[in-house]
mmCIF file of C-alpha atoms and ligand atoms in Angstrom:
data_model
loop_
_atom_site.group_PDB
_atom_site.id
_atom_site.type_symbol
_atom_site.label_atom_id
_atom_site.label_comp_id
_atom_site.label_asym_id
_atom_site.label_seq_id
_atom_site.Cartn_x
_atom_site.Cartn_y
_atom_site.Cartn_z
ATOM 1 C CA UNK Y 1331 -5.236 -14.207 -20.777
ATOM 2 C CA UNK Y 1332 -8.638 -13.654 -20.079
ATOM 3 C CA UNK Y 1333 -9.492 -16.363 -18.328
ATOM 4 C CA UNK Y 1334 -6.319 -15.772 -16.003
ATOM 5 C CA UNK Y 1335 -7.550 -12.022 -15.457
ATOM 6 C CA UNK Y 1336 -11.401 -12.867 -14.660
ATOM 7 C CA UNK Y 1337 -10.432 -15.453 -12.485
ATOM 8 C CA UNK Y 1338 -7.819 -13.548 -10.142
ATOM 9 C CA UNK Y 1339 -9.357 -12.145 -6.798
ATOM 10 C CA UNK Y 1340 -5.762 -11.103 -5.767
ATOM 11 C CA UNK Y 1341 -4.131 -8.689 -7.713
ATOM 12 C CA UNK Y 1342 -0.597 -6.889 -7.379
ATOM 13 C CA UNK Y 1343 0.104 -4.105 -10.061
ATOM 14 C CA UNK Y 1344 3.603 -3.215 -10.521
ATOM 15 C CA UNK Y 1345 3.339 0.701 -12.121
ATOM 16 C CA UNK Y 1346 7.699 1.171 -13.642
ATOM 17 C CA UNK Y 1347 9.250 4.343 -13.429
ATOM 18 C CA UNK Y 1348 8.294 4.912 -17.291
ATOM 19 C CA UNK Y 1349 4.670 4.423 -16.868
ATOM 20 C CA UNK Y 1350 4.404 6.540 -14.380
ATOM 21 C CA UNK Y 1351 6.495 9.555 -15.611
ATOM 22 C CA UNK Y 1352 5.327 11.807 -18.612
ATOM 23 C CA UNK Y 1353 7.693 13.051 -21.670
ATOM 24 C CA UNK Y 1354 8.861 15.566 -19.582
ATOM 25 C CA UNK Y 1355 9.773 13.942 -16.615
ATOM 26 C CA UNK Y 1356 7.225 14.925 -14.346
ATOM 27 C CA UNK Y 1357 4.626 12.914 -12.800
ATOM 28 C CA UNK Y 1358 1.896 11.445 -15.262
ATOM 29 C CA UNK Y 1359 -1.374 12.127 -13.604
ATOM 30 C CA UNK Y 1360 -3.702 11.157 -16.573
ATOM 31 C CA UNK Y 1361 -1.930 7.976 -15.949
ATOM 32 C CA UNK Y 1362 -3.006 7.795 -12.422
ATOM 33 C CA UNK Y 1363 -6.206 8.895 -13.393
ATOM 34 C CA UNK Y 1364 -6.842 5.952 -15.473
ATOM 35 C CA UNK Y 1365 -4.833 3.685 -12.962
ATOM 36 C CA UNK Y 1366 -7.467 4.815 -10.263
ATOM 37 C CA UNK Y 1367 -10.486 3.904 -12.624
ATOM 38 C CA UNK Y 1368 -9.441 0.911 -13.676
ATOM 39 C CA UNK Y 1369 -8.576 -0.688 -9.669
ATOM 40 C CA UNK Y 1370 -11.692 0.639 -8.888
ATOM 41 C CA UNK Y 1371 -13.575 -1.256 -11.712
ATOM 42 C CA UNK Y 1372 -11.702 -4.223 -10.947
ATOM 43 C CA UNK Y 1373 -12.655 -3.547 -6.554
ATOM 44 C CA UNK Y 1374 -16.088 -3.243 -7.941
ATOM 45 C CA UNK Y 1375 -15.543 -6.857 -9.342
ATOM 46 C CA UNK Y 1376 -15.094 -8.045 -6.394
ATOM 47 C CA UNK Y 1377 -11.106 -8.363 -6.940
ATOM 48 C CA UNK Y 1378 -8.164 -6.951 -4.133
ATOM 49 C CA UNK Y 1379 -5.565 -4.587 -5.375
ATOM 50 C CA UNK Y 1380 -1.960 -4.179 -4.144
ATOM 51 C CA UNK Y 1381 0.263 -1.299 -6.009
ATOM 52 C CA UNK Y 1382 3.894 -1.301 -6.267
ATOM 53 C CA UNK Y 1383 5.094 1.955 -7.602
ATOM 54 C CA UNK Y 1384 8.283 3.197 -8.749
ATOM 55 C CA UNK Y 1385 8.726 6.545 -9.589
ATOM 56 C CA UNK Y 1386 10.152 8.799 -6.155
ATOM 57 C CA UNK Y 1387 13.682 9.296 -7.857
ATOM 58 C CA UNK Y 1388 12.211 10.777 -10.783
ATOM 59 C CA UNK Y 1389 9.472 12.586 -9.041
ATOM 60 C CA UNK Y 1390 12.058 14.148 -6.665
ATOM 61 C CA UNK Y 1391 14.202 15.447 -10.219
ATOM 62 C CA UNK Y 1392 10.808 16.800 -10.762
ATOM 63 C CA UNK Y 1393 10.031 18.825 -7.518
ATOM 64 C CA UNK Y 1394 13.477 19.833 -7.018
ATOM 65 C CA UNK Y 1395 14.863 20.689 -10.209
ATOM 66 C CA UNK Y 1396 18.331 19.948 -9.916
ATOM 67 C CA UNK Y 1397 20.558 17.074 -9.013
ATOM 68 C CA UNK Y 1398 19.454 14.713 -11.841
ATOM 69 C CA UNK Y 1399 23.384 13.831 -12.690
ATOM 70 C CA UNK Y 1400 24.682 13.053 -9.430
ATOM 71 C CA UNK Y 1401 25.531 10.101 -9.167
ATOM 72 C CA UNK Y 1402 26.257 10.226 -5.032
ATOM 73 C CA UNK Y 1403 24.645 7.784 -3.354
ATOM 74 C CA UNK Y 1404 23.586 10.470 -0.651
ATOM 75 C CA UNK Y 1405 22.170 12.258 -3.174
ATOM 76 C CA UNK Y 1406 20.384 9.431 -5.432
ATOM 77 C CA UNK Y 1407 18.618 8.561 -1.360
ATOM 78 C CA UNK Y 1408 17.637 12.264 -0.873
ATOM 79 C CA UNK Y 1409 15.972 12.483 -4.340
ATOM 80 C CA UNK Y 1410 14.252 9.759 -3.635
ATOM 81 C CA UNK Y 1411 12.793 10.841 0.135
ATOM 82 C CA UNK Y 1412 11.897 14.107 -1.639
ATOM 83 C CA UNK Y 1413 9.653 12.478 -4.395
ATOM 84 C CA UNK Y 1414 8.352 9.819 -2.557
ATOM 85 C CA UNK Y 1415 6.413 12.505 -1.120
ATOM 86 C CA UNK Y 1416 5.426 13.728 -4.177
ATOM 87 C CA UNK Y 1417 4.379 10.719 -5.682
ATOM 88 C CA UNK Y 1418 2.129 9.286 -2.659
ATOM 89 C CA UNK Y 1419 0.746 13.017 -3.015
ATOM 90 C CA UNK Y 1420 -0.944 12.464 -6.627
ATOM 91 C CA UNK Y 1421 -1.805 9.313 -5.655
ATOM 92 C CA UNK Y 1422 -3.533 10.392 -2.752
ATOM 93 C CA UNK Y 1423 -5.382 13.492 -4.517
ATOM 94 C CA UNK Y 1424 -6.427 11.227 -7.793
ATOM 95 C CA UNK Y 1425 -7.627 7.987 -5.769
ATOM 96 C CA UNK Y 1426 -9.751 9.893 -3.265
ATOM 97 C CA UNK Y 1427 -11.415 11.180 -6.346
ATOM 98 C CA UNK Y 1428 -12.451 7.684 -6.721
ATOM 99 C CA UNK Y 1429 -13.372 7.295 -2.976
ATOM 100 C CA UNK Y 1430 -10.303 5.528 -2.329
ATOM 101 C CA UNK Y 1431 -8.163 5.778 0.525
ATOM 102 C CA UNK Y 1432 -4.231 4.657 0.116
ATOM 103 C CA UNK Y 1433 -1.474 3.823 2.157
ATOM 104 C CA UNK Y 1434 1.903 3.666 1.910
ATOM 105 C CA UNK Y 1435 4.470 1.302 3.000
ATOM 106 C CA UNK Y 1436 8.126 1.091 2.355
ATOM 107 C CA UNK Y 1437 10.052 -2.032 2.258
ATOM 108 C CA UNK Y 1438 13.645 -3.156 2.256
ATOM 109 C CA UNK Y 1439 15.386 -6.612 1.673
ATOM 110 C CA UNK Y 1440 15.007 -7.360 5.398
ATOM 111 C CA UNK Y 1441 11.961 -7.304 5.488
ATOM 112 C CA UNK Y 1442 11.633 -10.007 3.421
ATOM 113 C CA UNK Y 1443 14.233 -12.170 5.182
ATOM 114 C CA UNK Y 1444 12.710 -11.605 8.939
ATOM 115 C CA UNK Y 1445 9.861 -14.071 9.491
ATOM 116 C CA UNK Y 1446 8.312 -11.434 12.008
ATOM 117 C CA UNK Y 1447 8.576 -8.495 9.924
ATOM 118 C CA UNK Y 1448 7.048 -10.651 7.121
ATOM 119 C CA UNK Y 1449 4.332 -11.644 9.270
ATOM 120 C CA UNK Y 1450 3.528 -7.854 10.227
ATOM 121 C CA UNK Y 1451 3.335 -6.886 6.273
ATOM 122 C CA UNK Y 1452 0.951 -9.762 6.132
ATOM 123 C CA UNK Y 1453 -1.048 -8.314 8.824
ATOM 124 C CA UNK Y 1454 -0.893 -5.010 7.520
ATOM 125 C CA UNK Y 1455 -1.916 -5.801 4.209
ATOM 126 C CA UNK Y 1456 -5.315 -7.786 4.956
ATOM 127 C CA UNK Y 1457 -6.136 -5.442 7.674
ATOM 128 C CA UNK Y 1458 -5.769 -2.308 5.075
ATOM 129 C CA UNK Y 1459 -7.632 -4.552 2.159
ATOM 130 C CA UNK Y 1460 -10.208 -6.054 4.584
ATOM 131 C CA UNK Y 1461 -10.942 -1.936 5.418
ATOM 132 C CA UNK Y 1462 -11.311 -1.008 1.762
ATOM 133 C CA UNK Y 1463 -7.717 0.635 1.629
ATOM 134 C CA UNK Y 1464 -5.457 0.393 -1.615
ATOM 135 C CA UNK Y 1465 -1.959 -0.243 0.140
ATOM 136 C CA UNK Y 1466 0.745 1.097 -2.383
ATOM 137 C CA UNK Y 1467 4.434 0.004 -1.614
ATOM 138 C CA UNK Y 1468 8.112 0.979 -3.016
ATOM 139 C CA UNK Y 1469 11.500 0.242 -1.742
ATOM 140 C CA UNK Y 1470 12.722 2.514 1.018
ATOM 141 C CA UNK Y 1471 15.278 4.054 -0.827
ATOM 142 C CA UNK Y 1472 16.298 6.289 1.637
ATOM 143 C CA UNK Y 1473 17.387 3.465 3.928
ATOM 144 C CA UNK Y 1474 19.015 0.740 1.682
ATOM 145 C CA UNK Y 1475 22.146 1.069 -0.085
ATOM 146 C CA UNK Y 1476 23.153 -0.589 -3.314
ATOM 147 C CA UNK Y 1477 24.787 -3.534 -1.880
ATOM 148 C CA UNK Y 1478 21.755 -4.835 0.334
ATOM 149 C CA UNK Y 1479 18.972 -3.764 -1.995
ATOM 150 C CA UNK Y 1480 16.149 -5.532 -3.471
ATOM 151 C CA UNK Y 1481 17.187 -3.677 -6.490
ATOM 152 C CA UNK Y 1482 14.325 -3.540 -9.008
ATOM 153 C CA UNK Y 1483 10.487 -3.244 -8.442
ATOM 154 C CA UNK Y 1484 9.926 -6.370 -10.291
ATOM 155 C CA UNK Y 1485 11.387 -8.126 -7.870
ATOM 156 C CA UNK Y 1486 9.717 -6.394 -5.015
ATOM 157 C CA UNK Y 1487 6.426 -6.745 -6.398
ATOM 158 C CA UNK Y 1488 6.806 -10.866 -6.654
ATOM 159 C CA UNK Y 1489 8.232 -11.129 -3.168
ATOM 160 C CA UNK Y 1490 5.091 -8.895 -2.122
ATOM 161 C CA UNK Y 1491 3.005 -11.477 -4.425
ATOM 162 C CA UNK Y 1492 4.730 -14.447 -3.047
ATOM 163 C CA UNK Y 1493 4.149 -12.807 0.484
ATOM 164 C CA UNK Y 1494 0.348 -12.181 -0.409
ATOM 165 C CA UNK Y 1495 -0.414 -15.093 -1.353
ATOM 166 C CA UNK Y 1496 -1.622 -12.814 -5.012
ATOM 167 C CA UNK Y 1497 -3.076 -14.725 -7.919
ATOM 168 C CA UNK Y 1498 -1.614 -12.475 -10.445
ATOM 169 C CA UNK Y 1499 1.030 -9.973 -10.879
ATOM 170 C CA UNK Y 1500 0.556 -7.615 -13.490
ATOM 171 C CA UNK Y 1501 3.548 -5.303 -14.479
ATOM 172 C CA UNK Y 1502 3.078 -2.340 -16.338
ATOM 173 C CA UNK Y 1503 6.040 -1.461 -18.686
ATOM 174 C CA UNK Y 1504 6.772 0.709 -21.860
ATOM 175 C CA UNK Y 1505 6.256 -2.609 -24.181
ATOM 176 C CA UNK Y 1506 3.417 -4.486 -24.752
ATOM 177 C CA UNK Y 1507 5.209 -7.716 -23.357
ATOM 178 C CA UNK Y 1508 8.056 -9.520 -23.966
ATOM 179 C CA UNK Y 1509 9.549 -9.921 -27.759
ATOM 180 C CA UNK Y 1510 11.924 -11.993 -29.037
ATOM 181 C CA UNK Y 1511 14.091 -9.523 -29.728
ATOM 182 C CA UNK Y 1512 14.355 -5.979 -28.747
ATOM 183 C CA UNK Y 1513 11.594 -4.554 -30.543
ATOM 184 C CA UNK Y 1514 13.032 -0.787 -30.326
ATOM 185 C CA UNK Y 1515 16.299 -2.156 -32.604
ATOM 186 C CA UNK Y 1516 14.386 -5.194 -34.535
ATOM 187 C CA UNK Y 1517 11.607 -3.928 -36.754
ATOM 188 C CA UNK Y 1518 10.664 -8.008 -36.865
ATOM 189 C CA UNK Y 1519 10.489 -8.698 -33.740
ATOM 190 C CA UNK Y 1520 7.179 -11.069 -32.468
ATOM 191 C CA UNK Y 1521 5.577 -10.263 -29.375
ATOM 192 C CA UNK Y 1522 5.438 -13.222 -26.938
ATOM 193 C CA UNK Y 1523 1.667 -13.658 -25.770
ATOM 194 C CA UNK Y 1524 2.010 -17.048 -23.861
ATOM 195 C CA UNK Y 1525 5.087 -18.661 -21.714
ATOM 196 C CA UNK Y 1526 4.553 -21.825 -19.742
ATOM 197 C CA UNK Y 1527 8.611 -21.867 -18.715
ATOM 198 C CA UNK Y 1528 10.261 -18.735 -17.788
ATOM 199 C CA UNK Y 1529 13.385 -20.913 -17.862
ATOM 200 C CA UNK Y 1530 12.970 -21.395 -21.630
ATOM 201 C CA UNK Y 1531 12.189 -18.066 -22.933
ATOM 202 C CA UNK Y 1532 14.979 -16.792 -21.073
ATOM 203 C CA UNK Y 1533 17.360 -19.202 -23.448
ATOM 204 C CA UNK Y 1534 15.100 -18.251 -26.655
ATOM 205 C CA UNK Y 1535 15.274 -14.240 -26.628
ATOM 206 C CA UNK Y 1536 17.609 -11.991 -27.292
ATOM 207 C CA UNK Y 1537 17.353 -9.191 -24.357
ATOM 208 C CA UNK Y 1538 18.265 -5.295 -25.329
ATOM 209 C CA UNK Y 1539 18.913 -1.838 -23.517
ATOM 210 C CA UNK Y 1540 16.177 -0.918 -21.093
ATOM 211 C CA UNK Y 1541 14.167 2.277 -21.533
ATOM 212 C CA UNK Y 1542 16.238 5.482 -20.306
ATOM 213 C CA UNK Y 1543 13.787 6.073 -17.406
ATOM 214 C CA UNK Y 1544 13.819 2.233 -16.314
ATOM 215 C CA UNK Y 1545 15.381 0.406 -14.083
ATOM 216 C CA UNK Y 1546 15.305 -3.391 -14.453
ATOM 217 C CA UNK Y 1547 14.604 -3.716 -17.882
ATOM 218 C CA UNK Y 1548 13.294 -7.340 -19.136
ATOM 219 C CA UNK Y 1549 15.723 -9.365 -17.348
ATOM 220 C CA UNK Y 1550 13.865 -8.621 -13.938
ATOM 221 C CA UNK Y 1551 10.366 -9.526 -15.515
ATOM 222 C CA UNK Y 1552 11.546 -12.954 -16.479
ATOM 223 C CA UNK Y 1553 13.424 -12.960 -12.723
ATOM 224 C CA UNK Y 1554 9.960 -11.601 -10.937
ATOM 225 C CA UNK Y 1555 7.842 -14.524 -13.425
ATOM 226 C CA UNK Y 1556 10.391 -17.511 -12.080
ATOM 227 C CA UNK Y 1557 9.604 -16.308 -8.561
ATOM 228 C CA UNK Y 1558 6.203 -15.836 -8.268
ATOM 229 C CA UNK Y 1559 4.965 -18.587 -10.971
ATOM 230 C CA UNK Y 1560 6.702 -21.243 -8.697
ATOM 231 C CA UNK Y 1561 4.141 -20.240 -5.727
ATOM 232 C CA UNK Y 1562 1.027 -20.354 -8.488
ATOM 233 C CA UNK Y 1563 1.206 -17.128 -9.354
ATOM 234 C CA UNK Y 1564 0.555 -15.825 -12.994
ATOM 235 C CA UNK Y 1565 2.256 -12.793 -14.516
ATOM 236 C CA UNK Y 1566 1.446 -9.907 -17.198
ATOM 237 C CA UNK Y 1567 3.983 -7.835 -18.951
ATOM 238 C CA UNK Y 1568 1.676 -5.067 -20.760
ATOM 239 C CA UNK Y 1569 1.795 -1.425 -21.707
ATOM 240 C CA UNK Y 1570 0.274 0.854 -18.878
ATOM 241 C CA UNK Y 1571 0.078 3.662 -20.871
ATOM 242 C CA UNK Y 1572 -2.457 1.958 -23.127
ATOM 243 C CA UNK Y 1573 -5.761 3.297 -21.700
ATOM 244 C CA UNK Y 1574 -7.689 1.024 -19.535
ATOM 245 C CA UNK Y 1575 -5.152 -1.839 -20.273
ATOM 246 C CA UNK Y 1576 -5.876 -4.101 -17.008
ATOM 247 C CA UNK Y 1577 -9.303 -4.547 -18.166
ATOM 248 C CA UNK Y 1578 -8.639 -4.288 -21.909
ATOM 249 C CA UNK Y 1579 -6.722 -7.324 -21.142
ATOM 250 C CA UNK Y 1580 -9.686 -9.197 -19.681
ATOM 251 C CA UNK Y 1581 -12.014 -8.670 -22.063
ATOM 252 C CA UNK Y 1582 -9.222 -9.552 -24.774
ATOM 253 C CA UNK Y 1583 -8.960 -6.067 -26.833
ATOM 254 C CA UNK Y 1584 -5.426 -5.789 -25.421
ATOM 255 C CA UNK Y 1585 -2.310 -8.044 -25.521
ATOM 256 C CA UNK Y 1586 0.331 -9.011 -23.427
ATOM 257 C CA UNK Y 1587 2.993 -11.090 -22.136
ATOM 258 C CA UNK Y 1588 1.348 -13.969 -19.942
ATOM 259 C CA UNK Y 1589 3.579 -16.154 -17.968
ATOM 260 C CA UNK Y 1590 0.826 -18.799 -16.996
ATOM 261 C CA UNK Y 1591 1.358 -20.417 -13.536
ATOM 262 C CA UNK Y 1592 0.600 -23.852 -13.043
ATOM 263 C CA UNK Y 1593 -2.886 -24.183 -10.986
HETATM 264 P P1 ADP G 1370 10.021 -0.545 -16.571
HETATM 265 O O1 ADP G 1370 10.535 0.807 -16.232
HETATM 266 O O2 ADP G 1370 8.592 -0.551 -16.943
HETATM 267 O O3 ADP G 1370 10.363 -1.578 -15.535
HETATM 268 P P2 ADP G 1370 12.201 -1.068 -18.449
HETATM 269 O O4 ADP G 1370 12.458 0.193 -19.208
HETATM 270 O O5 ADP G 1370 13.137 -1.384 -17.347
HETATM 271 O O6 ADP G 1370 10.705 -1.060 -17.946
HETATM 272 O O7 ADP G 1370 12.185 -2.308 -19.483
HETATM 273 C C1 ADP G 1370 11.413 -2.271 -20.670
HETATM 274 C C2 ADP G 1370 12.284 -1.982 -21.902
HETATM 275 O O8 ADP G 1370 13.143 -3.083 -22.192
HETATM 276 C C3 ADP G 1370 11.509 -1.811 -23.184
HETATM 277 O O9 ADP G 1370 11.058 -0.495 -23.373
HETATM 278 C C4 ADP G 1370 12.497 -2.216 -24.306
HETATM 279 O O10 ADP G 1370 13.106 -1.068 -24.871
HETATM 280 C C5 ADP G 1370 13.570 -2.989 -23.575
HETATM 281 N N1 ADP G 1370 13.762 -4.355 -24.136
HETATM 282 C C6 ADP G 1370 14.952 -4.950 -24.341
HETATM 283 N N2 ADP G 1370 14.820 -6.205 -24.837
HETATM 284 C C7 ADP G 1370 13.481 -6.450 -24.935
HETATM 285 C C8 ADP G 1370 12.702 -7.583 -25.367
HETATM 286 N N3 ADP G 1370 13.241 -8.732 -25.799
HETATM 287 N N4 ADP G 1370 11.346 -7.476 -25.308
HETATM 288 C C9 ADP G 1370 10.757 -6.337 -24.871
HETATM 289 N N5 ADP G 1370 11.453 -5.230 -24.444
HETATM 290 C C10 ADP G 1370 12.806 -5.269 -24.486
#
């Protein structure tokens, strides 16, 4: 794990919806706070940062106050335009702090499939990270509906790693990693620190409920490791509300899942 941390220049961090939200549903900005520290340790380190944040449906239950049962599509989209807002707000406030400028950019399944529209991410993204800027993407919600979504952030974040060209993925969950069982069910159950085949764990676990606040659960995390591990890519499943966890996992006072790419 440490190795794999100190020797990736190229790194996308995935923040999930229940990282990024507090008990009470509102945005966590100590979390950002330590998010914005931590990328700019690892900047200082000569490293390149990519975020992938979820978070806008919950942030706009937040900021408006109502609507959190509806289950109308219209409705789900609006929430979603309305925090979106919000979030790229705290964001914006807590980086510059840190003397970091952001910018957003909102992608949809398309995107993905269009060689030019891949090629202008591309050029977006190394323009922005050649400048200094910390580009931070999400799905555009407001634009996609269920049927031609990419679904999940996992899976966004290893197409955008795959796209990249990243050296790691790191996605920060409400777990420490992957278990063999669900560990909120099964007192017993082992944390996973190492997998060489995604294919294999997938057969070897027993996969629970998601968190109420997520959305992919662990499913996606193995899906987003086969992805992005077949282009070289490694990928960390760890706990982003344990302070400073990026770079408690490269000094090795932290644990994880690492799904180890072959180099
Ligand atoms: P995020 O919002 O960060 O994407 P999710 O809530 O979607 O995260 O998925 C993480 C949750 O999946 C954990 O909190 C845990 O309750 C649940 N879970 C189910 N099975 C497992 C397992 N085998 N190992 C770890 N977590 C599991």
């Amino acid at each position: 794990m440490e190795n794999t941390i100190k020797n990736s220049k190229k790194i996308i961090i995935k923040i999930g919806s229940s990282t990024i939200t507090s008990d009470d549903g509102t945005i966590d900005k100590g979390f950002i706070e330590n998010l914005a520290y931590q990328v700019k340790t690892l900047i200082e380190q000569g490293k390149r940062v990519v975020l992938v944040s979820s978070g806008a449906r919950i942030a706009g239950v937040s900021t408006i106050g109502k609507w959190s049962r509806k289950e109308d599509i219209n409705y789900k989209q609006a929430l979603c335009a309305i925090g979106q807002v919000e979030l790229m707000d705290s964001y914006r406030r807590i980086f510059n702090k840190h003397d970091i400028h952001i910018a957003q950019i909102l992608l949809t399944k398309e995107d993905f499939e269009s060689e030019a529209r891949t090629l202008n991410i591309r050029n977006t993204l190394f323009t922005l990270l050649d400048e200094g800027v910390l580009p931070i993407i999400n799905e555009n919600d407001t634009v996609c509906v269920e049927e031609i979504k990419i679904g999940d952030n996992d899976v966004l974040a290893a197409r955008t790693a795959e796209l990249w060209g990243g050296d790691l993925l790191v996605l920060l969950s409400d777990i420490e990693g992957i278990y063999d069982k669900n560990p909120s069910s099964n007192g017993d159950a082992k944390l996973i620190e190492k997998v060489i085949d995604p294919y294999e764990l997938e057969k070897n676990i027993s996969i629970g409920e998601k968190s109420s606040f997520g959305t992919g659960g662990i499913a996606t995390k193995i899906k987003a490791a086969k992805i992005v591990n077949k282009y070289g890519t490694s990928l960390v499943v760890a706990k982003g509300k344990e302070k400073d966890i990026i770079l408690k996992l490269g000094d090795g006072t932290a644990k994880g899942t690492l799904f180890q790419a072959e180099s």
